Amino acid sequence: MSALLLIDAGNTRIKWALADDAAALGDWRAQGAVPHAEAATLATAWSGMESPLRVIAANVAGEPAREAILAQLRASVPLAVVEWFASSPRRAGISNGYRNPGQLGCDRFAAAIGAHALAPGKNIIVANCGTATTIDAVTADGVFLGGMILPGLGLMASSLARNTAQLPQIAQDGKLPAGFADNTDDAILSGILAAQAGAIERAFARHEAAELLISGGAAPYVAQALALPLRHIDNIVLIGLHAAARAG
């Protein structure tokens, strides 16, 4: 059984997973993540694995990230065939409803593929809560309708601290206060979580969705503010790449 290396280069980190072609989605042999500044360590991690015959990579971090990843692939898996995943009009059971299908971020397209593969036959919302938060709608029969992009929790908190005279920088991983906040740190946390949750809940209601699939580093914090039927998925983009690779 051949091995497949999946790579998700987001705005903050490079996530990867090694899987068998026919393995269940999310059933990884190995996985890891590094900040972009530590991309040079990837070859060491990959060289200790069974050499994959195929690599499929999604990159939204620009040309420097692409070149850094390629250098690590050449050093560790030089014989693997590399595909740079891109949005297209249709793939792996998803029809891309964007006005210009190629303009859709490849991470959002992969997340939609992964979400539909995990919840076929349902109207779903997929929220990926990272540096930015993306909230997208997929129909039961696999049509990607579009969605929303907003700053992630960290960006919202940093924006308030940077652009106001007296508001502090807070950590995004605090405990959501019950009721109205009675101190400034909790008031900021309540506000940014309510903004994220409100956008997700608005999309969920508009789409008449049956389920929310939520992913990304900030997902556990946003999830606590939601009252929706949801599943927390660890790296929905990698799962979507796996589903796309299996579909051909």
Coordinates of N, CA and C in Angstrom, one line a residue:
M1 N 0.9 -1.2 0.0 CA 0.0 0.0 0.0 C 0.9 1.2 0.0
S2 N 0.7 2.2 -0.9 CA 1.5 3.3 -1.0 C 1.2 4.4 0.0
A3 N 2.2 5.1 0.4 CA 2.0 6.2 1.3 C 1.8 7.5 0.7
L4 N 1.1 8.4 1.3 CA 0.7 9.7 0.8 C 1.1 10.8 1.8
L5 N 1.8 11.8 1.4 CA 2.2 12.9 2.3 C 1.3 14.1 2.0
L6 N 0.6 14.5 3.1 CA -0.4 15.7 3.0 C 0.2 16.9 3.7
I7 N 0.2 18.0 3.1 CA 0.7 19.2 3.7 C -0.3 20.4 3.6
D8 N -0.4 21.1 4.7 CA -1.3 22.2 4.8 C -0.5 23.4 5.3
A9 N 0.0 24.3 4.4 CA 0.8 25.4 4.8 C -0.2 26.6 5.0
G10 N -0.6 26.9 6.2 CA -1.4 28.0 6.6 C -0.7 29.2 6.8
N11 N -1.3 30.2 7.3 CA -0.7 31.5 7.6 C 0.3 31.5 8.7
T12 N 0.1 30.6 9.6 CA 1.0 30.6 10.8 C 1.9 29.3 10.9
R13 N 1.3 28.2 10.5 CA 2.1 26.9 10.7 C 2.0 26.1 9.4
I14 N 2.9 25.1 9.3 CA 2.9 24.1 8.2 C 2.5 22.8 8.9
K15 N 1.3 22.3 8.6 CA 0.8 21.0 9.2 C 1.0 19.9 8.1
W16 N 1.3 18.7 8.6 CA 1.5 17.6 7.7 C 1.0 16.3 8.3
A17 N 0.7 15.3 7.4 CA 0.3 14.0 7.9 C 0.7 13.0 6.8
L18 N 1.1 11.8 7.3 CA 1.4 10.7 6.4 C 0.2 9.7 6.5
A19 N -0.3 9.3 5.4 CA -1.5 8.3 5.4 C -1.3 7.3 4.3
D20 N -2.0 6.2 4.4 CA -2.1 5.2 3.3 C -3.2 5.8 2.4
D21 N -3.1 5.5 1.1 CA -4.0 6.0 0.2 C -5.5 5.6 0.5
A22 N -5.6 4.4 1.0 CA -7.0 3.8 1.2 C -7.4 3.9 2.7
A23 N -6.6 4.5 3.5 CA -6.9 4.6 4.9 C -8.1 5.5 5.2
A24 N -8.8 5.3 6.3 CA -9.9 6.1 6.7 C -9.5 7.5 6.8
L25 N -10.3 8.5 6.5 CA -10.0 9.9 6.5 C -9.6 10.2 8.0
G26 N -8.4 10.9 8.1 CA -7.9 11.2 9.4 C -7.1 10.2 10.1
D27 N -7.0 9.0 9.5 CA -6.3 7.9 10.1 C -4.8 8.0 9.7
W28 N -4.0 8.8 10.4 CA -2.7 9.1 10.0 C -1.7 8.1 10.6
R29 N -0.6 7.8 9.8 CA 0.5 7.0 10.3 C 1.4 7.9 11.2
A30 N 1.5 9.1 10.8 CA 2.3 10.1 11.5 C 1.8 11.5 11.1
Q31 N 2.0 12.5 12.0 CA 1.6 13.8 11.7 C 2.4 14.8 12.5
G32 N 2.4 16.1 12.1 CA 3.2 17.1 12.9 C 2.8 18.5 12.4
A33 N 3.4 19.4 13.0 CA 3.3 20.8 12.6 C 4.4 21.6 13.1
V34 N 4.8 22.6 12.3 CA 5.9 23.5 12.7 C 5.6 25.0 12.3
P35 N 6.0 26.0 13.0 CA 5.9 27.3 12.5 C 6.7 27.5 11.2
H36 N 6.4 28.5 10.4 CA 7.1 28.7 9.2 C 8.6 28.9 9.4
A37 N 8.9 29.6 10.5 CA 10.3 29.8 10.8 C 11.1 28.6 11.0
E38 N 10.4 27.5 11.3 CA 11.1 26.2 11.5 C 10.9 25.2 10.3
A39 N 10.6 25.7 9.2 CA 10.4 24.8 8.0 C 11.6 23.9 7.7
A40 N 12.8 24.4 8.0 CA 14.0 23.6 7.7 C 14.1 22.3 8.5
T41 N 13.2 22.2 9.5 CA 13.2 20.9 10.3 C 12.4 19.8 9.7
L42 N 11.6 20.2 8.6 CA 10.6 19.2 8.1 C 11.3 18.0 7.4
A43 N 12.4 18.2 6.8 CA 13.1 17.1 6.1 C 13.5 16.1 7.1
T44 N 13.9 16.5 8.3 CA 14.3 15.5 9.3 C 13.1 14.7 9.7
A45 N 12.0 15.3 9.9 CA 10.8 14.5 10.3 C 10.4 13.6 9.2
W46 N 10.4 14.1 7.9 CA 9.9 13.2 6.8 C 10.9 12.1 6.4
S47 N 12.2 12.4 6.7 CA 13.2 11.3 6.3 C 13.1 10.1 7.1
G48 N 12.5 10.2 8.3 CA 12.3 9.0 9.1 C 11.1 8.2 8.8
M49 N 10.3 8.6 7.8 CA 9.1 7.9 7.5 C 9.3 7.0 6.3
E50 N 8.3 6.1 6.1 CA 8.3 5.4 4.8 C 8.1 6.4 3.7
S51 N 9.0 6.3 2.7 CA 9.0 7.3 1.6 C 7.7 7.3 0.9
P52 N 7.0 8.4 0.9 CA 5.7 8.5 0.1 C 6.0 8.6 -1.4
L53 N 5.1 8.0 -2.1 CA 5.2 8.1 -3.6 C 4.5 9.4 -4.1
R54 N 3.6 10.0 -3.3 CA 2.8 11.1 -3.8 C 2.7 12.1 -2.6
V55 N 2.8 13.4 -3.0 CA 2.6 14.5 -2.0 C 1.5 15.4 -2.6
I56 N 0.6 15.8 -1.7 CA -0.4 16.8 -2.1 C -0.4 17.9 -1.1
A57 N -0.2 19.1 -1.5 CA 0.1 20.2 -0.6 C -0.8 21.4 -0.9
A58 N -1.4 22.0 0.1 CA -2.2 23.2 0.0 C -1.4 24.3 0.6
N59 N -1.2 25.4 -0.1 CA -0.4 26.5 0.5 C -1.1 27.8 0.3
V60 N -1.4 28.5 1.4 CA -1.9 29.9 1.3 C -1.0 30.9 1.9
A61 N 0.3 30.5 2.1 CA 1.3 31.3 2.8 C 2.2 32.0 1.8
G62 N 2.0 31.9 0.5 CA 2.8 32.6 -0.5 C 4.0 31.8 -1.0
E63 N 4.7 32.4 -1.9 CA 5.8 31.8 -2.6 C 7.0 31.4 -1.7
P64 N 7.3 32.2 -0.7 CA 8.4 31.8 0.2 C 8.1 30.4 0.9
A65 N 6.9 30.3 1.3 CA 6.5 29.0 2.0 C 6.6 27.8 1.0
R66 N 6.1 28.1 -0.2 CA 6.2 27.0 -1.3 C 7.6 26.6 -1.5
E67 N 8.5 27.6 -1.7 CA 9.9 27.3 -1.9 C 10.6 26.5 -0.8
A68 N 10.2 26.9 0.5 CA 10.8 26.3 1.6 C 10.3 24.8 1.7
I69 N 9.0 24.6 1.4 CA 8.5 23.2 1.4 C 9.1 22.4 0.3
L70 N 9.3 22.9 -0.9 CA 9.9 22.2 -2.0 C 11.3 21.8 -1.6
A71 N 12.1 22.7 -1.0 CA 13.4 22.4 -0.6 C 13.5 21.2 0.3
Q72 N 12.5 21.1 1.3 CA 12.5 20.0 2.2 C 12.0 18.7 1.6
L73 N 11.2 18.8 0.6 CA 10.7 17.6 -0.1 C 11.9 17.1 -1.0
R74 N 12.6 18.0 -1.7 CA 13.7 17.5 -2.5 C 14.8 16.8 -1.6
A75 N 15.0 17.3 -0.4 CA 16.0 16.7 0.5 C 15.5 15.4 1.1
S76 N 14.2 15.2 1.3 CA 13.8 14.0 2.1 C 13.0 13.0 1.2
V77 N 12.2 13.4 0.2 CA 11.4 12.5 -0.6 C 11.6 12.9 -2.1
P78 N 12.8 12.8 -2.6 CA 13.1 13.3 -4.0 C 12.3 12.6 -5.1
L79 N 11.8 11.4 -4.8 CA 11.2 10.6 -5.9 C 9.7 10.8 -5.9
A80 N 9.1 11.5 -4.9 CA 7.7 11.6 -4.8 C 7.2 12.6 -5.8
V81 N 6.0 12.3 -6.4 CA 5.3 13.2 -7.3 C 4.5 14.3 -6.4
V82 N 4.8 15.5 -6.7 CA 4.2 16.6 -5.9 C 3.1 17.3 -6.6
E83 N 1.9 17.4 -6.0 CA 0.8 18.2 -6.5 C 0.5 19.3 -5.6
W84 N 0.5 20.5 -6.2 CA 0.1 21.7 -5.4 C -1.4 21.9 -5.6
F85 N -2.1 21.6 -4.6 CA -3.6 21.6 -4.6 C -4.1 23.0 -4.9
A86 N -5.1 23.1 -5.8 CA -5.7 24.4 -6.2 C -7.2 24.2 -6.3
S87 N -7.9 25.3 -6.1 CA -9.3 25.2 -6.3 C -9.7 25.1 -7.8
S88 N -10.7 24.3 -8.0 CA -11.1 24.0 -9.4 C -12.7 24.0 -9.4
P89 N -13.3 23.9 -10.6 CA -14.7 23.9 -10.7 C -15.4 22.7 -10.0
R90 N -14.7 21.6 -10.0 CA -15.3 20.4 -9.3 C -14.2 19.4 -9.0
R91 N -14.3 18.9 -7.8 CA -13.3 17.8 -7.4 C -13.9 17.1 -6.2
A92 N -13.7 15.8 -6.2 CA -14.0 14.9 -5.0 C -15.4 15.1 -4.5
G93 N -16.3 15.2 -5.4 CA -17.7 15.3 -5.0 C -18.2 16.7 -4.7
I94 N -17.3 17.7 -4.8 CA -17.7 19.1 -4.5 C -17.8 19.9 -5.8
S95 N -18.9 20.6 -6.0 CA -19.0 21.6 -7.1 C -18.7 23.0 -6.5
N96 N -17.8 23.7 -7.1 CA -17.3 25.0 -6.6 C -18.2 26.1 -7.1
G97 N -19.0 26.7 -6.2 CA -20.0 27.7 -6.6 C -19.5 29.1 -6.6
Y98 N -18.2 29.3 -6.4 CA -17.6 30.6 -6.4 C -17.7 31.2 -7.8
R99 N -18.0 32.5 -7.9 CA -18.1 33.2 -9.2 C -16.9 32.9 -10.1
N100 N -15.7 33.0 -9.5 CA -14.5 32.6 -10.2 C -13.9 31.5 -9.4
P101 N -14.1 30.2 -9.8 CA -13.7 29.1 -8.9 C -12.3 29.1 -8.5
G102 N -11.4 29.6 -9.4 CA -10.0 29.6 -9.1 C -9.6 30.6 -8.0
Q103 N -10.5 31.6 -7.7 CA -10.2 32.6 -6.7 C -10.4 32.1 -5.3
L104 N -11.2 31.0 -5.2 CA -11.4 30.4 -3.8 C -10.1 29.9 -3.2
G105 N -9.8 30.3 -2.0 CA -8.6 29.8 -1.3 C -8.6 28.3 -1.3
C106 N -7.4 27.7 -1.7 CA -7.3 26.3 -1.7 C -7.6 25.6 -0.4
D107 N -7.3 26.3 0.7 CA -7.6 25.7 2.0 C -9.1 25.6 2.2
R108 N -9.9 26.6 1.8 CA -11.3 26.6 1.9 C -11.9 25.5 1.1
F109 N -11.4 25.3 -0.2 CA -11.9 24.3 -1.0 C -11.6 22.9 -0.4
A110 N -10.4 22.7 0.1 CA -10.0 21.4 0.7 C -10.9 21.2 2.0
A111 N -11.2 22.2 2.8 CA -12.0 22.0 3.9 C -13.4 21.6 3.5
A112 N -13.9 22.2 2.5 CA -15.3 21.8 2.0 C -15.3 20.4 1.5
I113 N -14.3 20.0 0.8 CA -14.2 18.6 0.4 C -14.2 17.6 1.6
G114 N -13.3 18.0 2.6 CA -13.2 17.2 3.8 C -14.5 17.1 4.6
A115 N -15.2 18.3 4.7 CA -16.4 18.3 5.5 C -17.5 17.5 4.8
H116 N -17.6 17.6 3.5 CA -18.7 16.8 2.8 C -18.4 15.3 2.8
A117 N -17.1 15.0 2.8 CA -16.7 13.6 2.9 C -17.1 13.0 4.3
L118 N -17.0 13.8 5.3 CA -17.3 13.4 6.7 C -18.8 13.4 7.0
A119 N -19.5 14.3 6.3 CA -20.9 14.4 6.6 C -21.7 14.5 5.3
P120 N -21.7 13.4 4.5 CA -22.4 13.4 3.2 C -23.9 13.4 3.4
G121 N -24.6 14.0 2.5 CA -26.0 14.0 2.5 C -26.6 15.0 3.5
K122 N -25.8 16.0 4.0 CA -26.3 17.0 4.9 C -25.9 18.4 4.5
N123 N -26.8 19.3 4.7 CA -26.4 20.7 4.6 C -25.5 21.0 5.8
I124 N -24.2 21.5 5.5 CA -23.3 21.7 6.6 C -22.6 23.1 6.5
I125 N -22.2 23.5 7.6 CA -21.3 24.7 7.7 C -20.0 24.2 8.2
V126 N -18.9 24.6 7.5 CA -17.6 24.3 8.0 C -16.9 25.6 8.4
A127 N -16.4 25.6 9.6 CA -15.7 26.8 10.1 C -14.3 26.4 10.5
N128 N -13.3 27.1 9.9 CA -11.9 26.9 10.1 C -11.4 28.1 10.9
C129 N -11.1 27.9 12.1 CA -10.7 29.0 13.0 C -9.2 29.1 13.3
G130 N -8.5 29.8 12.4 CA -7.1 29.9 12.6 C -6.7 31.4 12.7
T131 N -5.6 31.8 11.9 CA -5.3 33.2 11.9 C -6.4 34.0 11.4
A132 N -7.1 33.5 10.3 CA -8.4 34.1 9.9 C -9.4 33.0 10.2
T133 N -10.7 33.4 10.3 CA -11.8 32.4 10.5 C -12.5 32.4 9.2
T134 N -12.7 31.2 8.6 CA -13.5 31.1 7.4 C -14.7 30.3 7.8
I135 N -15.9 30.7 7.2 CA -17.2 30.0 7.5 C -17.8 29.8 6.2
D136 N -18.0 28.5 5.8 CA -18.5 28.2 4.5 C -19.6 27.2 4.5
A137 N -20.5 27.3 3.5 CA -21.7 26.5 3.4 C -21.5 25.5 2.3
V138 N -21.9 24.2 2.6 CA -21.9 23.1 1.6 C -23.2 22.4 1.6
T139 N -23.8 22.2 0.5 CA -25.1 21.6 0.5 C -25.0 20.1 0.6
A140 N -26.2 19.5 0.8 CA -26.2 18.0 1.0 C -25.7 17.3 -0.2
D141 N -25.9 17.9 -1.4 CA -25.5 17.2 -2.6 C -24.1 17.7 -3.1
G142 N -23.4 18.4 -2.2 CA -22.0 18.7 -2.5 C -21.7 20.0 -3.3
V143 N -22.6 21.0 -3.1 CA -22.3 22.3 -3.8 C -21.7 23.2 -2.8
F144 N -20.6 23.8 -3.0 CA -20.0 24.8 -2.2 C -20.6 26.1 -2.6
L145 N -21.4 26.7 -1.7 CA -22.1 27.9 -2.0 C -21.3 29.2 -1.8
G146 N -20.3 29.2 -0.9 CA -19.6 30.4 -0.6 C -19.6 30.5 0.9
G147 N -19.2 31.7 1.4 CA -19.1 31.9 2.8 C -18.6 33.2 3.3
M148 N -17.9 33.2 4.4 CA -17.5 34.4 5.1 C -16.0 34.3 5.5
I149 N -15.3 35.4 5.5 CA -13.9 35.5 6.0 C -13.9 36.6 7.0
L150 N -13.4 36.3 8.2 CA -13.2 37.4 9.2 C -11.9 37.2 10.0
P151 N -11.4 38.2 10.7 CA -10.2 38.0 11.5 C -10.4 36.9 12.5
G152 N -9.4 36.1 12.8 CA -9.4 35.1 13.8 C -9.4 35.7 15.2
L153 N -9.5 34.9 16.2 CA -9.5 35.4 17.6 C -8.3 36.2 17.9
G154 N -7.1 35.7 17.6 CA -5.9 36.3 17.9 C -5.8 37.7 17.2
L155 N -6.2 37.8 15.9 CA -6.1 39.0 15.2 C -7.1 40.1 15.8
M156 N -8.3 39.6 16.2 CA -9.3 40.5 16.8 C -8.7 41.1 18.1
A157 N -8.1 40.2 18.9 CA -7.5 40.7 20.2 C -6.4 41.6 20.0
S158 N -5.5 41.3 19.0 CA -4.3 42.1 18.7 C -4.7 43.5 18.2
S159 N -5.8 43.5 17.3 CA -6.2 44.7 16.7 C -6.7 45.7 17.8
L160 N -7.5 45.2 18.8 CA -7.9 46.1 19.9 C -6.7 46.6 20.7
A161 N -5.8 45.8 21.0 CA -4.6 46.2 21.8 C -3.8 47.2 21.0
R162 N -3.6 47.0 19.7 CA -2.8 47.9 18.9 C -3.4 49.2 18.6
N163 N -4.7 49.2 18.5 CA -5.3 50.5 17.9 C -6.1 51.2 19.0
T164 N -6.0 50.9 20.2 CA -6.7 51.6 21.3 C -5.6 52.0 22.3
A165 N -5.9 53.0 23.1 CA -4.9 53.6 24.0 C -4.9 52.8 25.3
Q166 N -6.0 52.2 25.7 CA -6.1 51.7 27.1 C -6.5 50.2 27.2
L167 N -6.8 49.6 26.0 CA -7.2 48.2 26.1 C -6.0 47.3 26.0
P168 N -5.9 46.2 26.8 CA -4.7 45.4 26.9 C -4.8 44.3 25.9
Q169 N -3.6 43.7 25.6 CA -3.5 42.5 24.8 C -4.0 41.3 25.7
I170 N -4.9 40.5 25.3 CA -5.4 39.4 26.1 C -5.0 38.1 25.4
A171 N -5.0 37.0 26.1 CA -4.8 35.7 25.6 C -6.2 35.2 25.1
Q172 N -6.2 34.5 23.9 CA -7.5 34.0 23.4 C -8.0 32.8 24.0
D173 N -7.2 32.2 24.9 CA -7.5 30.9 25.5 C -8.1 31.0 26.9
G174 N -8.6 32.2 27.3 CA -9.2 32.3 28.6 C -10.6 31.6 28.6
K175 N -11.1 31.5 29.9 CA -12.4 30.9 30.1 C -13.5 31.9 29.8
L176 N -14.5 31.5 29.0 CA -15.6 32.4 28.7 C -16.4 32.7 30.0
P177 N -16.5 34.0 30.3 CA -17.3 34.3 31.6 C -18.7 34.1 31.4
A178 N -19.4 33.8 32.5 CA -20.8 33.6 32.5 C -21.5 35.0 32.5
G179 N -22.5 35.2 31.7 CA -23.2 36.5 31.7 C -22.3 37.6 31.2
F180 N -22.6 38.8 31.6 CA -21.8 40.0 31.2 C -20.5 40.1 32.0
A181 N -19.4 40.4 31.3 CA -18.1 40.5 31.9 C -18.0 41.7 32.8
D182 N -17.3 41.5 34.0 CA -17.2 42.6 35.0 C -15.8 43.1 35.0
N183 N -14.9 42.8 34.0 CA -13.6 43.3 34.0 C -13.2 43.4 32.5
T184 N -12.2 44.2 32.2 CA -11.9 44.6 30.8 C -11.4 43.3 30.0
D185 N -10.5 42.5 30.6 CA -10.0 41.4 29.9 C -11.1 40.4 29.5
D186 N -12.0 40.2 30.4 CA -13.2 39.3 30.1 C -14.1 39.9 29.1
A187 N -14.3 41.3 29.2 CA -15.1 41.9 28.3 C -14.6 41.8 26.8
I188 N -13.3 41.9 26.7 CA -12.7 41.7 25.3 C -12.9 40.3 24.9
L189 N -12.6 39.3 25.7 CA -12.8 37.9 25.4 C -14.2 37.6 25.0
S190 N -15.1 38.1 25.8 CA -16.6 37.9 25.5 C -16.9 38.5 24.1
G191 N -16.4 39.7 23.9 CA -16.7 40.3 22.6 C -16.2 39.6 21.4
I192 N -14.9 39.2 21.4 CA -14.4 38.5 20.2 C -14.9 37.1 20.1
L193 N -15.2 36.4 21.2 CA -15.9 35.1 21.0 C -17.3 35.3 20.5
A194 N -18.0 36.3 21.0 CA -19.4 36.5 20.5 C -19.4 36.8 19.0
A195 N -18.4 37.6 18.6 CA -18.3 37.9 17.1 C -18.1 36.7 16.3
Q196 N -17.2 35.8 16.7 CA -17.0 34.6 16.0 C -18.2 33.7 16.0
A197 N -18.7 33.5 17.2 CA -19.9 32.6 17.3 C -21.1 33.1 16.6
G198 N -21.3 34.4 16.7 CA -22.4 35.1 16.0 C -22.4 34.9 14.5
A199 N -21.2 35.0 13.9 CA -21.1 34.8 12.5 C -21.3 33.4 12.1
I200 N -20.8 32.5 12.9 CA -21.1 31.0 12.6 C -22.6 30.7 12.7
E201 N -23.2 31.2 13.8 CA -24.6 30.9 14.0 C -25.5 31.5 12.9
R202 N -25.1 32.7 12.5 CA -25.9 33.4 11.4 C -25.8 32.6 10.1
A203 N -24.6 32.1 9.8 CA -24.4 31.2 8.6 C -25.2 29.9 8.7
F204 N -25.1 29.3 9.9 CA -25.8 28.1 10.2 C -27.3 28.2 10.0
A205 N -27.9 29.3 10.5 CA -29.3 29.6 10.3 C -29.7 29.9 8.9
R206 N -28.9 30.7 8.2 CA -29.2 31.0 6.8 C -29.2 29.8 5.9
H207 N -28.3 28.9 6.2 CA -28.1 27.7 5.4 C -29.0 26.6 5.8
E208 N -29.8 26.7 6.9 CA -30.6 25.7 7.5 C -29.8 24.4 7.6
A209 N -28.6 24.5 8.2 CA -27.6 23.4 8.2 C -28.0 22.4 9.3
A210 N -27.6 21.2 9.0 CA -27.9 20.1 10.0 C -26.7 19.9 11.0
E211 N -25.5 20.4 10.6 CA -24.4 20.2 11.4 C -23.3 21.2 11.1
L212 N -22.5 21.5 12.2 CA -21.3 22.4 12.0 C -20.1 21.5 12.2
L213 N -19.1 21.6 11.3 CA -17.8 21.0 11.5 C -16.9 22.2 11.7
I214 N -16.2 22.2 12.9 CA -15.3 23.3 13.2 C -13.9 22.7 13.4
S215 N -12.9 23.5 12.9 CA -11.5 23.1 12.9 C -10.7 24.3 13.2
G216 N -9.4 24.1 13.3 CA -8.4 25.2 13.5 C -8.0 25.3 14.9
G217 N -6.9 26.0 15.1 CA -6.3 26.1 16.4 C -7.1 26.8 17.4
A218 N -8.0 27.7 17.0 CA -8.9 28.5 17.9 C -10.2 27.8 18.1
A219 N -10.5 26.6 17.4 CA -11.8 26.0 17.4 C -12.2 25.6 18.8
P220 N -11.4 25.1 19.7 CA -11.9 24.8 21.1 C -12.4 26.0 21.8
Y221 N -11.9 27.2 21.6 CA -12.3 28.4 22.3 C -13.6 28.9 21.7
V222 N -13.7 28.9 20.4 CA -14.9 29.4 19.7 C -16.1 28.4 20.0
A223 N -15.8 27.1 20.1 CA -16.8 26.1 20.3 C -17.6 26.3 21.6
Q224 N -16.8 26.8 22.6 CA -17.5 27.0 23.9 C -18.6 28.1 23.9
A225 N -18.5 28.9 22.9 CA -19.5 30.0 22.8 C -20.7 29.6 21.9
L226 N -20.7 28.4 21.3 CA -21.7 28.0 20.4 C -22.7 27.1 21.0
A227 N -24.0 27.2 20.6 CA -25.0 26.3 21.0 C -25.6 25.7 19.7
L228 N -24.8 24.9 19.0 CA -25.1 24.3 17.8 C -24.7 22.8 17.8
P229 N -25.3 22.0 17.0 CA -24.8 20.6 16.8 C -23.5 20.7 16.0
L230 N -22.4 20.3 16.7 CA -21.1 20.5 16.0 C -20.2 19.3 16.3
R231 N -19.2 19.1 15.4 CA -18.1 18.2 15.5 C -16.8 19.0 15.4
H232 N -15.9 18.8 16.4 CA -14.6 19.4 16.3 C -13.7 18.4 15.6
I233 N -13.2 18.9 14.4 CA -12.3 18.0 13.5 C -10.9 18.6 13.6
D234 N -10.0 17.7 13.8 CA -8.6 18.1 13.8 C -8.0 18.2 12.4
N235 N -7.8 19.4 12.0 CA -7.3 19.8 10.7 C -8.1 19.2 9.5
I236 N -9.2 19.9 9.3 CA -10.1 19.6 8.2 C -9.5 19.8 6.8
V237 N -8.5 20.6 6.7 CA -7.8 20.8 5.4 C -7.1 19.5 5.0
L238 N -6.3 19.0 6.0 CA -5.6 17.7 5.7 C -6.6 16.6 5.3
I239 N -7.7 16.5 6.0 CA -8.7 15.5 5.7 C -9.2 15.8 4.3
G240 N -9.5 17.0 3.9 CA -9.9 17.3 2.5 C -8.9 16.9 1.5
L241 N -7.6 17.2 1.8 CA -6.6 16.8 0.8 C -6.5 15.3 0.7
H242 N -6.7 14.5 1.8 CA -6.8 13.1 1.7 C -7.9 12.6 0.9
A243 N -9.1 13.2 1.1 CA -10.3 12.8 0.3 C -10.1 13.2 -1.2
A244 N -9.4 14.3 -1.5 CA -9.2 14.7 -2.9 C -8.2 13.7 -3.5
A245 N -7.2 13.3 -2.8 CA -6.2 12.4 -3.3 C -6.8 11.0 -3.6
R246 N -7.7 10.6 -2.7 CA -8.3 9.3 -3.0 C -9.3 9.3 -4.2
A247 N -9.9 10.5 -4.4 CA -10.8 10.6 -5.5 C -10.1 10.8 -6.8
G248 N -8.8 11.1 -6.8 CA -8.0 11.2 -8.0 C -8.0 12.6 -8.6

